[in-house]
Short mmCIF file of C-alpha atoms in Angstrom, two decimals:
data_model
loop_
_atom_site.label_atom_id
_atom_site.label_comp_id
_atom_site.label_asym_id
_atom_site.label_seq_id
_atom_site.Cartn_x
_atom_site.Cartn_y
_atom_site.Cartn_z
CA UNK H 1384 -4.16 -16.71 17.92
CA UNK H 1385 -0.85 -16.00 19.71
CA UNK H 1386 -2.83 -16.43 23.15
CA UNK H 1387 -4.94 -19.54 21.86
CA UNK H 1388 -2.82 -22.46 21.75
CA UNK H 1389 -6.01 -24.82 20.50
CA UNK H 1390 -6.87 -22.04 17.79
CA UNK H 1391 -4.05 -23.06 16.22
CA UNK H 1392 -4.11 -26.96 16.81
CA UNK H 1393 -7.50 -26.98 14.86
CA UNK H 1394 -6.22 -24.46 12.72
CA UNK H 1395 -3.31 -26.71 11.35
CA UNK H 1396 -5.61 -29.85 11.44
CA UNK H 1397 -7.74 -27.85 9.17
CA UNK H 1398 -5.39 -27.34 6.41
CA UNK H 1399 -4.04 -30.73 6.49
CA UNK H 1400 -7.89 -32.07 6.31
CA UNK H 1401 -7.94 -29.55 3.31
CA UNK H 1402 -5.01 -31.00 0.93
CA UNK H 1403 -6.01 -34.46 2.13
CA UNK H 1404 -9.42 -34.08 0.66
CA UNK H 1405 -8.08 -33.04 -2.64
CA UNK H 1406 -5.53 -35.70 -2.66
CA UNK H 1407 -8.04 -37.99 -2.27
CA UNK H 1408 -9.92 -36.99 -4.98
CA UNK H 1409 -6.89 -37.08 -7.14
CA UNK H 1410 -6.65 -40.42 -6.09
CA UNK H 1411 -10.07 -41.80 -7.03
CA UNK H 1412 -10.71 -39.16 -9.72
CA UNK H 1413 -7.77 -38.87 -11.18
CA UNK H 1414 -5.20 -38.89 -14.34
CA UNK H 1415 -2.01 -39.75 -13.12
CA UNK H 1416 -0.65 -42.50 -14.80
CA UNK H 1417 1.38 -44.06 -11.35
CA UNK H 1418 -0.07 -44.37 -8.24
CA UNK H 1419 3.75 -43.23 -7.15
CA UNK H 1420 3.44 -39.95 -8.40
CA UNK H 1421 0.44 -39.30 -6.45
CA UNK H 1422 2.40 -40.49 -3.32
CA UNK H 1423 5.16 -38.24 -3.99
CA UNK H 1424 2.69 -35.10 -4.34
CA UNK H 1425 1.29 -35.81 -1.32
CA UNK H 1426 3.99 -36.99 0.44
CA UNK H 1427 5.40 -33.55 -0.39
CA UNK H 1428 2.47 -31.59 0.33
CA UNK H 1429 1.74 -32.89 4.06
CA UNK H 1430 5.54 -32.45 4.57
CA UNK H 1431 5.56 -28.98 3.94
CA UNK H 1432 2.19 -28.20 5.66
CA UNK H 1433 3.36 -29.40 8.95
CA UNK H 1434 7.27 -28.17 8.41
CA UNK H 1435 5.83 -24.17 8.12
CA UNK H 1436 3.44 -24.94 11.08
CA UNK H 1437 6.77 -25.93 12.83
CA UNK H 1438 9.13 -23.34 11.43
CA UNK H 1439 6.21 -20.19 12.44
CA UNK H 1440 6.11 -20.60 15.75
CA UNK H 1441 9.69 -19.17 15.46
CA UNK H 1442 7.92 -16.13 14.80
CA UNK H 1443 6.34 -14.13 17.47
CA UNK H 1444 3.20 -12.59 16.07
CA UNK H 1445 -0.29 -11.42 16.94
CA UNK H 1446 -1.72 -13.84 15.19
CA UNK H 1447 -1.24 -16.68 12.42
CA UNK H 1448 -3.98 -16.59 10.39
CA UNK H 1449 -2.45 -15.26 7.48
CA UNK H 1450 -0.02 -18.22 7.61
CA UNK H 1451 -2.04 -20.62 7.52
CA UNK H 1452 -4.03 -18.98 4.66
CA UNK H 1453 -1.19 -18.27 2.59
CA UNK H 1454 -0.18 -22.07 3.10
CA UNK H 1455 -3.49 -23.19 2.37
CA UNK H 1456 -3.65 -21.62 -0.47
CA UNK H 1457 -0.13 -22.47 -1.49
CA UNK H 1458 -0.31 -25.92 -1.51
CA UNK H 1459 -3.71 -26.00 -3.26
CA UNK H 1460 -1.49 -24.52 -6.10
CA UNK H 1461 1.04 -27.22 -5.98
CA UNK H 1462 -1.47 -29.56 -6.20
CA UNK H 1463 -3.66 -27.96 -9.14
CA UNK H 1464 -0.47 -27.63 -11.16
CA UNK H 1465 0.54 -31.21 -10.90
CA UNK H 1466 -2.34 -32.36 -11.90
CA UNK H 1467 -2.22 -29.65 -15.02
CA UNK H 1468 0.80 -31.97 -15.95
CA UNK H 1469 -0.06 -35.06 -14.40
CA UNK H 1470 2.94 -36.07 -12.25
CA UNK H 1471 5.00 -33.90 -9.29
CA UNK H 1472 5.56 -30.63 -10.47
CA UNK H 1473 8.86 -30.07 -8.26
CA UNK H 1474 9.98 -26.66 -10.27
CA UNK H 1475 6.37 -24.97 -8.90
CA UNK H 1476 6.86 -26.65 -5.05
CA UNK H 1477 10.30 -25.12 -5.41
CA UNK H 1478 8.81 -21.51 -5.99
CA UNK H 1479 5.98 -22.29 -3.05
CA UNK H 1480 8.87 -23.05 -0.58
CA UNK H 1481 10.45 -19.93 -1.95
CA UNK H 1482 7.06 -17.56 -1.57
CA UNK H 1483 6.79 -18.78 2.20
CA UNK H 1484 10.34 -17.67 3.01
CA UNK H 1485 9.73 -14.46 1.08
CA UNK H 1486 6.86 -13.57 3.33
CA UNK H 1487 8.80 -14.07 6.42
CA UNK H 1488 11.26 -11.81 4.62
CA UNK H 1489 8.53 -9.16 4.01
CA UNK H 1490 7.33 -9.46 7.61
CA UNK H 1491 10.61 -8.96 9.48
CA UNK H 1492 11.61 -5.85 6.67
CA UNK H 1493 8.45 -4.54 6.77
CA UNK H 1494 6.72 -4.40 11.05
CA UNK H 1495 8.81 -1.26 12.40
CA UNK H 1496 8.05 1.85 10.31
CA UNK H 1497 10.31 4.00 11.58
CA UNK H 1498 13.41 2.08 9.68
CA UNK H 1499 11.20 1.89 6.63
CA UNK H 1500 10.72 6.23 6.82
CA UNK H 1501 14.58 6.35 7.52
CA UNK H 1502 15.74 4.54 4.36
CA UNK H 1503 12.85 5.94 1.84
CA UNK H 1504 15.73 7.23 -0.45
CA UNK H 1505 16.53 3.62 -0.71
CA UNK H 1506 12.75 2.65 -1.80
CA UNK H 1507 13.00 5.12 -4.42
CA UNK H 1508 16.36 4.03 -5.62
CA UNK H 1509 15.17 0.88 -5.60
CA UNK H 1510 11.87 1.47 -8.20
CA UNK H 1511 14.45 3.33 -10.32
CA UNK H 1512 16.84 0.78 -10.75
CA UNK H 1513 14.09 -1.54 -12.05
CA UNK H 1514 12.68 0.57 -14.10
CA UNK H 1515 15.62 1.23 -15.77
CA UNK H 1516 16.28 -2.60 -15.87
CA UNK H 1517 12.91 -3.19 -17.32
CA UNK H 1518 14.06 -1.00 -20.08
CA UNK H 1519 17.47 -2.94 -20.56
CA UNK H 1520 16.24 -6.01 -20.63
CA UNK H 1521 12.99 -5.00 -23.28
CA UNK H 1522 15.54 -3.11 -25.98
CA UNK H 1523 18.24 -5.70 -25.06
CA UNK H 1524 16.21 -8.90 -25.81
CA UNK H 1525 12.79 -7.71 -26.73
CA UNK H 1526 11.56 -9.39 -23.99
CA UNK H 1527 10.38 -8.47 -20.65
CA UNK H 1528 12.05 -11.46 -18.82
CA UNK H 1529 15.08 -12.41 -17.17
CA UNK H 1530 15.47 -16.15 -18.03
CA UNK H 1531 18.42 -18.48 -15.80
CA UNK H 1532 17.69 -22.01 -16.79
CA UNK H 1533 14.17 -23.17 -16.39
CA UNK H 1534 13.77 -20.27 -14.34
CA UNK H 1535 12.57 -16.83 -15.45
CA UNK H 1536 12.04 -13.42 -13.25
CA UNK H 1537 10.14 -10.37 -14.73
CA UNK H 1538 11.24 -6.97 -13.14
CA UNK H 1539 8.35 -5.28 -13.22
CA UNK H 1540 7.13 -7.66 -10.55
CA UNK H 1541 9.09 -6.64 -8.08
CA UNK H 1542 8.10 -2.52 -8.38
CA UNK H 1543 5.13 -3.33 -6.81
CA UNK H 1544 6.39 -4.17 -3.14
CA UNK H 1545 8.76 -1.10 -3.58
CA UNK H 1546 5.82 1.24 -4.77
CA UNK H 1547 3.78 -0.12 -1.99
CA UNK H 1548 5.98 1.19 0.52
CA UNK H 1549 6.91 4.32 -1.42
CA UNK H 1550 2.69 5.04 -0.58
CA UNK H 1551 3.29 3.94 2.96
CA UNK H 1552 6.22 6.33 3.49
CA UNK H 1553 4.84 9.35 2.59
CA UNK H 1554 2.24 9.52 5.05
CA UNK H 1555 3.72 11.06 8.08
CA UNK H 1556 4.91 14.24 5.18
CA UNK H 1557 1.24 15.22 4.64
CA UNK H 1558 1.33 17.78 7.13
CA UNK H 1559 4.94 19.43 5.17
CA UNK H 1560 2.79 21.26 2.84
CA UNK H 1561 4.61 24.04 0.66
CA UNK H 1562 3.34 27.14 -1.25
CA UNK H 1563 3.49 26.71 -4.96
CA UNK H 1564 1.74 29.30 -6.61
CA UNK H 1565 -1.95 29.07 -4.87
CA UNK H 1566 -1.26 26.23 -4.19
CA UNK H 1567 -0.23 24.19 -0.52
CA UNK H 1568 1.50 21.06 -1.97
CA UNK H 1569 3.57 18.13 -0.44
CA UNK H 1570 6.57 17.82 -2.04
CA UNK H 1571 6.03 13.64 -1.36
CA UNK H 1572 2.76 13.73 -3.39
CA UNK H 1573 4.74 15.83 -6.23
CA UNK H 1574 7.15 12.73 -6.13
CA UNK H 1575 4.93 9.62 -6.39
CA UNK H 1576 2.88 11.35 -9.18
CA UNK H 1577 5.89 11.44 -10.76
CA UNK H 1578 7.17 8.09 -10.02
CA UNK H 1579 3.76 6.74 -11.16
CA UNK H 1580 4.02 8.50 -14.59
CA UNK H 1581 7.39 7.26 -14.47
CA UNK H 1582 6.00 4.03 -14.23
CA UNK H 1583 3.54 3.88 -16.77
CA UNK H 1584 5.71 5.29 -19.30
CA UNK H 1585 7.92 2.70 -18.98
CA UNK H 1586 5.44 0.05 -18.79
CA UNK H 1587 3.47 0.99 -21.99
CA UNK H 1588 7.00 1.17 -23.59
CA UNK H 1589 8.26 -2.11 -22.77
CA UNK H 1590 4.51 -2.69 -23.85
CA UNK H 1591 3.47 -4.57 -20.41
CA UNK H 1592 -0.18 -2.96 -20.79
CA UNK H 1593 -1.34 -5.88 -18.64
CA UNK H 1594 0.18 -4.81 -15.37
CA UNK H 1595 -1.02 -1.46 -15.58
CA UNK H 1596 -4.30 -1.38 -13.31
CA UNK H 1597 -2.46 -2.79 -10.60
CA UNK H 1598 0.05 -0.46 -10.32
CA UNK H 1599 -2.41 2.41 -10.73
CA UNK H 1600 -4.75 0.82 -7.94
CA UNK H 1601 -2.23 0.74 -5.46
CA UNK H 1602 -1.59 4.73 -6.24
CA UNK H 1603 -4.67 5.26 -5.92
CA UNK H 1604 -5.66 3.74 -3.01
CA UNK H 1605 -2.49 5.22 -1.74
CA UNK H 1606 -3.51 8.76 -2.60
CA UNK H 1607 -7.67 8.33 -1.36
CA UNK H 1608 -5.76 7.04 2.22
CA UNK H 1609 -3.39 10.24 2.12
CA UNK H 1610 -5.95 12.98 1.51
CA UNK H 1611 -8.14 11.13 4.36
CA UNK H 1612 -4.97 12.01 6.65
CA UNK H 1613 -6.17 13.59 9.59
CA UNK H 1614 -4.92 17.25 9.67
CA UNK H 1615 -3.93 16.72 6.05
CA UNK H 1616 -6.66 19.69 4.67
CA UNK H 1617 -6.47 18.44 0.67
CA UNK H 1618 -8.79 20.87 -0.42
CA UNK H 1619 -12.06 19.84 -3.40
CA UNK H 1620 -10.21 22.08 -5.87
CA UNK H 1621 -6.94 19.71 -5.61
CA UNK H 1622 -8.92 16.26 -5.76
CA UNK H 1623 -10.77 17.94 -9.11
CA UNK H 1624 -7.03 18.89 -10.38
CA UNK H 1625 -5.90 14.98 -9.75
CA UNK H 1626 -8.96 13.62 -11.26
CA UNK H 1627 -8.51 15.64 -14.22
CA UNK H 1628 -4.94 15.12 -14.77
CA UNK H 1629 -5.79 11.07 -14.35
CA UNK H 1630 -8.70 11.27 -16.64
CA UNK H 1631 -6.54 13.23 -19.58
CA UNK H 1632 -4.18 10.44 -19.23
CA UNK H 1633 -6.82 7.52 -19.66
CA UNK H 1634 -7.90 9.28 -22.76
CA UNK H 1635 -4.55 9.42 -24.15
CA UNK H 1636 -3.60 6.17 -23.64
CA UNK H 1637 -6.60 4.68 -25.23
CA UNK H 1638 -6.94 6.82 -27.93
CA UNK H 1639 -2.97 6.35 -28.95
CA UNK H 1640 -2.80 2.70 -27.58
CA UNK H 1641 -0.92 0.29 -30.10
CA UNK H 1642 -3.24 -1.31 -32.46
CA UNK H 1643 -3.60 -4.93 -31.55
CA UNK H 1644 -4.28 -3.61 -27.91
CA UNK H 1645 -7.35 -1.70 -29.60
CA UNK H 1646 -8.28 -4.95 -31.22
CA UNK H 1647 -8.82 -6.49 -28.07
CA UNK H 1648 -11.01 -3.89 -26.39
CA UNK H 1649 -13.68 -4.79 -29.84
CA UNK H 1650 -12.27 -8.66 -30.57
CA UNK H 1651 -15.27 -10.58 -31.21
CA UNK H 1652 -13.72 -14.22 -30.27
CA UNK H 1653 -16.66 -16.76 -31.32
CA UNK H 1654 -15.84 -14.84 -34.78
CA UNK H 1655 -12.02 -14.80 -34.41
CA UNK H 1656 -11.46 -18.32 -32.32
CA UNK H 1657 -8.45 -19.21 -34.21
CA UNK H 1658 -6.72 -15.62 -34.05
CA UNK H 1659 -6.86 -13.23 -31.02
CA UNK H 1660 -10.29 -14.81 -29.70
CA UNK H 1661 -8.58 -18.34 -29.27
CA UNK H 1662 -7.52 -18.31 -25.68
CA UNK H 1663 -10.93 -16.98 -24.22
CA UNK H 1664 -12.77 -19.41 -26.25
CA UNK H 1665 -11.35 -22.40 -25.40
CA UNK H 1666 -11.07 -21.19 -21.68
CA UNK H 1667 -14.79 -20.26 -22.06
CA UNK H 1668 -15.34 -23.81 -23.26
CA UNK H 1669 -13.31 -25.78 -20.69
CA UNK H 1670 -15.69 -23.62 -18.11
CA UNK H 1671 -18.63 -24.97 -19.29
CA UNK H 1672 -17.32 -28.41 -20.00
CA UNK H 1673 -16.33 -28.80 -15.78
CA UNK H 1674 -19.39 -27.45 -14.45
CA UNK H 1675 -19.63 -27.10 -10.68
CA UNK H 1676 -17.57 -30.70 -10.31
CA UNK H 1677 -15.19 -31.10 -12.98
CA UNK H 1678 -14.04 -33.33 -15.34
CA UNK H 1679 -11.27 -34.97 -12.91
CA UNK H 1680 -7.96 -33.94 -12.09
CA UNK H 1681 -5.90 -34.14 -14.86
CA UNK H 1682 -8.48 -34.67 -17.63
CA UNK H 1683 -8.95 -31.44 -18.94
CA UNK H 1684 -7.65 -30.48 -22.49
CA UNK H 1685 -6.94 -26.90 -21.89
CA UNK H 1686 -3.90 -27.79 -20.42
CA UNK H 1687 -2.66 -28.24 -24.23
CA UNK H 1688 -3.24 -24.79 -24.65
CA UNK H 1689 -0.74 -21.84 -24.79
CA UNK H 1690 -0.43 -20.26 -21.22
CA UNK H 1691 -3.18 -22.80 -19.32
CA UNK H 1692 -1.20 -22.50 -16.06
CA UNK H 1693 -0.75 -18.72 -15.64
CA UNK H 1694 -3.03 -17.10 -17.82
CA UNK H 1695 -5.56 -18.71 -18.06
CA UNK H 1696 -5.51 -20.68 -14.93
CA UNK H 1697 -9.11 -19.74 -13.58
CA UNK H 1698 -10.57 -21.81 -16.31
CA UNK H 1699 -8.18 -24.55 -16.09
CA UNK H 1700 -8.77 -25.44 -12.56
CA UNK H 1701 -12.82 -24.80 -12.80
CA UNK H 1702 -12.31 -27.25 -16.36
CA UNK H 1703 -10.44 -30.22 -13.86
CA UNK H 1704 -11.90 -29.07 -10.69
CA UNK H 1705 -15.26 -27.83 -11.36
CA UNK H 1706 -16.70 -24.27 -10.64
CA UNK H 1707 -17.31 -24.94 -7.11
CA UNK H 1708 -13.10 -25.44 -6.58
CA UNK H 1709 -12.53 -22.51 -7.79
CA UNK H 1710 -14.59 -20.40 -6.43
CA UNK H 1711 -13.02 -21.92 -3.26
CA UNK H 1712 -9.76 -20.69 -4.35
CA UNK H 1713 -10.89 -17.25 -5.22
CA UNK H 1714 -12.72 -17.39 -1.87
CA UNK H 1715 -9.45 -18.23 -0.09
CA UNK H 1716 -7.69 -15.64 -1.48
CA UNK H 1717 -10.61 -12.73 -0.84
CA UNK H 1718 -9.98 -13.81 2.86
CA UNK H 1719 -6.58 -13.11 2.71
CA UNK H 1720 -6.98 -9.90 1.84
CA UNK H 1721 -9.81 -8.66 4.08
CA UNK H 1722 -7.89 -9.77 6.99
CA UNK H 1723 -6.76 -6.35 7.80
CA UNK H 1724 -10.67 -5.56 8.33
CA UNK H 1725 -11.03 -8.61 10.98
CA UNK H 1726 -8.09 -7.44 12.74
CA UNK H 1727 -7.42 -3.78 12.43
CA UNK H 1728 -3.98 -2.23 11.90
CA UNK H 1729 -2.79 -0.14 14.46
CA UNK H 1730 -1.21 2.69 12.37
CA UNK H 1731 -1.94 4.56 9.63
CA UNK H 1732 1.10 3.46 7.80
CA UNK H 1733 0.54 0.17 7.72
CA UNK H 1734 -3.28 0.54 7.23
CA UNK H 1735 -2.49 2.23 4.02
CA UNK H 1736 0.90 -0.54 3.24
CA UNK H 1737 -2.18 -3.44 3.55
CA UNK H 1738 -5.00 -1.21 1.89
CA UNK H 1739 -2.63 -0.94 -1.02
CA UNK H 1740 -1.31 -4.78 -1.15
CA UNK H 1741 -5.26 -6.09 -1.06
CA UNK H 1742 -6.01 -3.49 -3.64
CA UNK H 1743 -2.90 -5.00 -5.95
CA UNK H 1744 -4.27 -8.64 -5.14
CA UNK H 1745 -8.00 -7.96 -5.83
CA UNK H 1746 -7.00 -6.32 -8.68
CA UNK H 1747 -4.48 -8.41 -10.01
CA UNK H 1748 -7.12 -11.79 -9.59
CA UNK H 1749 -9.90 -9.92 -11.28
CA UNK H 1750 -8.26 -8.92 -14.23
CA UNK H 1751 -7.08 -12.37 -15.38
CA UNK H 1752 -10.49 -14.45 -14.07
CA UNK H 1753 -12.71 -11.56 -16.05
CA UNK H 1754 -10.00 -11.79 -19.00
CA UNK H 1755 -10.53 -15.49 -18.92
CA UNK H 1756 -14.41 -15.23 -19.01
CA UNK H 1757 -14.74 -12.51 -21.62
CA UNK H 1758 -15.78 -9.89 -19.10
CA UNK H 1759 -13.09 -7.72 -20.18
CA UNK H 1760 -9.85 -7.70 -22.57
CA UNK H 1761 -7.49 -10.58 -22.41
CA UNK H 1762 -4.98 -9.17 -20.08
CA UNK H 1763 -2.61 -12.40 -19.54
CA UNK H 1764 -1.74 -11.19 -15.99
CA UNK H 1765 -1.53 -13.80 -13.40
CA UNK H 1766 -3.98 -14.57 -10.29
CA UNK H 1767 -2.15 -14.23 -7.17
CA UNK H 1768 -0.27 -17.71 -5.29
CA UNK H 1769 -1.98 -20.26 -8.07
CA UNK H 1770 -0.82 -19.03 -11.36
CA UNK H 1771 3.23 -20.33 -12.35
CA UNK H 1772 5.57 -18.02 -12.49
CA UNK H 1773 8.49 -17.25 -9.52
CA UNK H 1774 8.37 -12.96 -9.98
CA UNK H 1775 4.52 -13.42 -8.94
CA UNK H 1776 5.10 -16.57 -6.24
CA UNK H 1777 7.91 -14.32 -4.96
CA UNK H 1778 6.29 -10.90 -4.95
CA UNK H 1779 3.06 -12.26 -4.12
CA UNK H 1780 4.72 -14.10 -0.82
CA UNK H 1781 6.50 -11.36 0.53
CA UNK H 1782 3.57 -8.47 0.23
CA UNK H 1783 2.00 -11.48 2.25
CA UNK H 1784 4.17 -11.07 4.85
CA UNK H 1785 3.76 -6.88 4.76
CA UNK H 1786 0.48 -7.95 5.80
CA UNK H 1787 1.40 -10.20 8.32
CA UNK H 1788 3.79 -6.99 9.34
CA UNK H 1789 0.81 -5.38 9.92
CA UNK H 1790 -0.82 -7.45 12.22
CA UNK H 1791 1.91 -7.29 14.18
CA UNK H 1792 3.49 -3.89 14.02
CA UNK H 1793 6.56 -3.46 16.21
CA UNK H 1794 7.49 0.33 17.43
CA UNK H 1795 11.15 1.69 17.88
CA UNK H 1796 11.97 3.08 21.38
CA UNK H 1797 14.76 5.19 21.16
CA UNK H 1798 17.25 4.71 23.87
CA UNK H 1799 19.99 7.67 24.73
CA UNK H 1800 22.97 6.13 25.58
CA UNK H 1801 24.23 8.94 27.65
CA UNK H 1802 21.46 8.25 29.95
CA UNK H 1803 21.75 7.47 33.50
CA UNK H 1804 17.97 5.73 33.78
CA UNK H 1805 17.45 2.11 33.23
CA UNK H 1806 17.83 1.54 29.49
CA UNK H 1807 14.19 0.23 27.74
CA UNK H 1808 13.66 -2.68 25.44
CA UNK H 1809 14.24 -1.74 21.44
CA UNK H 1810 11.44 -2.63 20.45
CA UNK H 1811 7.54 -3.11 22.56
CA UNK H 1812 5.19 -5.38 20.97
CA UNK H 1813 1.90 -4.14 20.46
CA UNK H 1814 -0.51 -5.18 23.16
CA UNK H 1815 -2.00 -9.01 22.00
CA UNK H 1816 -5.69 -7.70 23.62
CA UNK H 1817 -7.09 -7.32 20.18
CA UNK H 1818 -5.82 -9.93 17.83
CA UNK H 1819 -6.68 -12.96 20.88
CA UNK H 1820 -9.33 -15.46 18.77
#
């Protein structure tokens, strides 16, 4: 899109025609009590729509499509939450403004690997320090987040970029292989088993069960991409070892799981709908009560319930919405992460950084729209960009822009300064050939 100037004209006219077309419908359809609030939202929305258009082109990348996704989808969550509340919601536009920086953030930090292998002891100290504050904070307050003022972060969000690019990193050690026995092991594989045990120790003992599958999908998706290495040689009888090892750990952590998580995995909730079955019930009902149109923006009466903008925020936007919304929102956010297969990466580090980051989003959305329709245990873990929250806005934002990062790789070219030749740039850009729309 860098090379198609009317790609992204019609590109930015389409996500203005987007938000315009639900503000309308907010308009005709909906519950806000002053016609002034709904000029304010979007008054707000339009304004930041064209001010990121604006502040991107700043940016020289490959391509923009993940920018105009991500504030697509963005300001589709501004608007579902104000209408959850029925007036502005200025603390969630707040958080938005703060997820599109973050991405920037995650796309400058994140494009050259090279300076990413170089401070890898830095990753690592990184995922330790939270860890360790994820402990603090759960024996210090029984509580597993950081509250200042109407804002809270969780620190367990913020491992996942980290561990992310603790997968990426290890890549170009595959071929470092050690004898251990009869065994040729990489010392980096020895170290993010450990740091994911590491990890799900401490998460089961701060008891944060719900962000557990993500975390393990990204390790795994990091571990399938490094035994496909080329010139790696992981032999069958390692992969069986892994398995095993991963499999003897599922077993123990069901079988000694604390009681009210087994309850959930056997909660009947049309029997229980006032104890543990109440959430999935009522989002159940709200489901059916929108059908494919909704009831209006603003109308719904899940919003009265306990967690109806994080939660349990599928049901509550297909309640107001209708079905047909938000599928269009889990659509949205599907494209965003099969990007990387429209336009290839163009190294294996940040083929496995994006593999990793889709697998955390896919993940991540499945577990709380299949918690909210009874398809599996009630997780409470939010869906990805729409759910409140800053730790998931924020995280969420800036493994956005290690995707954009890898769209757009850069590549260090080291200079010698005692040279006599013409010095080269610092940095090439990869060739635009195969990212032109």
């Amino acid at each position: 899109m860098y090379a198609n100037p009317v790609a992204y004209v019609f590109s930015c006219i389409f996500v203005i025609f987007a938000h315009s077309a639900m503000l309308v419908n907010i308009w005709f359809n909906g519950n806000f009590s002053e016609p002034r609030d709904i000029a304010i939202l979007g008054a707000a929305v339009i304004i930041l729509d064209i001010a990121y258009f604006v502040f991107i082109l700043f940016f020289k990348q490959m391509s923009y499509v993940l920018d105009f996704l991500l504030v697509l989808i963005l300001n589709m969550s501004v608007i579902f939450q104000s209408c959850f509340i029925c007036k502005f919601n200025f603390k969630h536009y707040i958080t938005c403004i703060v997820c599109l920086a973050a991405s920037k953030c995650g796309y400058i930090l994140c494009k050259n690997h090279k300076i990413l292998q170089d401070k890898k002891k830095y990753i690592y100290g990184g995922i330790g320090f939270l860890l360790l504050l994820v402990l603090v904070v759960y024996f210090a307050k029984h509580d597993m987040w950081i509250r200042i003022g109407s804002f809270t972060l969780q620190p367990s969000e913020f491992i996942k970029p980290l561990f992310v690019l603790a997968c990426a990193t290890s890549i170009a050690d595959q071929q470092k292989k050690h004898k251990i026995l009869c065994f040729s092991v990489v010392y980096e594989n020895i170290a993010l088993f450990g740091l994911m045990a590491a990890i799900c120790l401490v998460q089961v003992k701060s008891h944060d069960y719900g962000s557990l599958p993500t975390f393990i999908s990204i390790y795994c998706v990091g571990f399938i991409l490094r035994i496909c290495y080329p010139k790696a040689k992981f032999s069958k009888k390692k992969l069986i070892a892994v398995i095993a090892v991963i499999v003897v750990f599922l077993i123990i952590g069901l079988k000694y799981a604390p009681e009210y998580v087994q309850h959930r995995l056997h909660v009947d909730i049309w029997s229980d709908k006032t104890g543990d079955g109440y959430q999935q019930s009522q989002a159940l009902i709200a489901i059916a009560n929108g059908g494919w149109f909704g009831v209006g923006p603003g109308k719904g009466f899940l919003s009265n319930i306990f967690a109806y903008d994080n939660d349990i925020v599928f049901a509550t936007v297909s309640e107001e919405w209708g079905l047909l919304y938000a599928l269009m929102m889990v659509l949205t956010i599907i494209i965003i992460t099969a990007i990387p297969l429209f336009n290839p990466t163009r190294s294996y580090y940040h083929a496995t950084m994006s593999s990793c980051i889709c697998a955390a989003f896919i993940v991540q959305m499945a577990l709380n729209i299949f918690g909210s329709c009874n398809l599996i245990p009630f997780t409470g873990v939010t869906i990805p960009f729409i759910s409140s929250g800053g730790s998931s806005l924020l995280v969420s934002g800036f493994m956005t822009g290690m995707l954009m990062a890898g769209q757009s790789p850069v590549f260090n070219v080291a200079n010698n300064p005692k040279s006599k030749s013409k010095p080269k740039k610092q940095e090439q850009a990869v060739p635009a050939w195969r990212w032109k729309e």
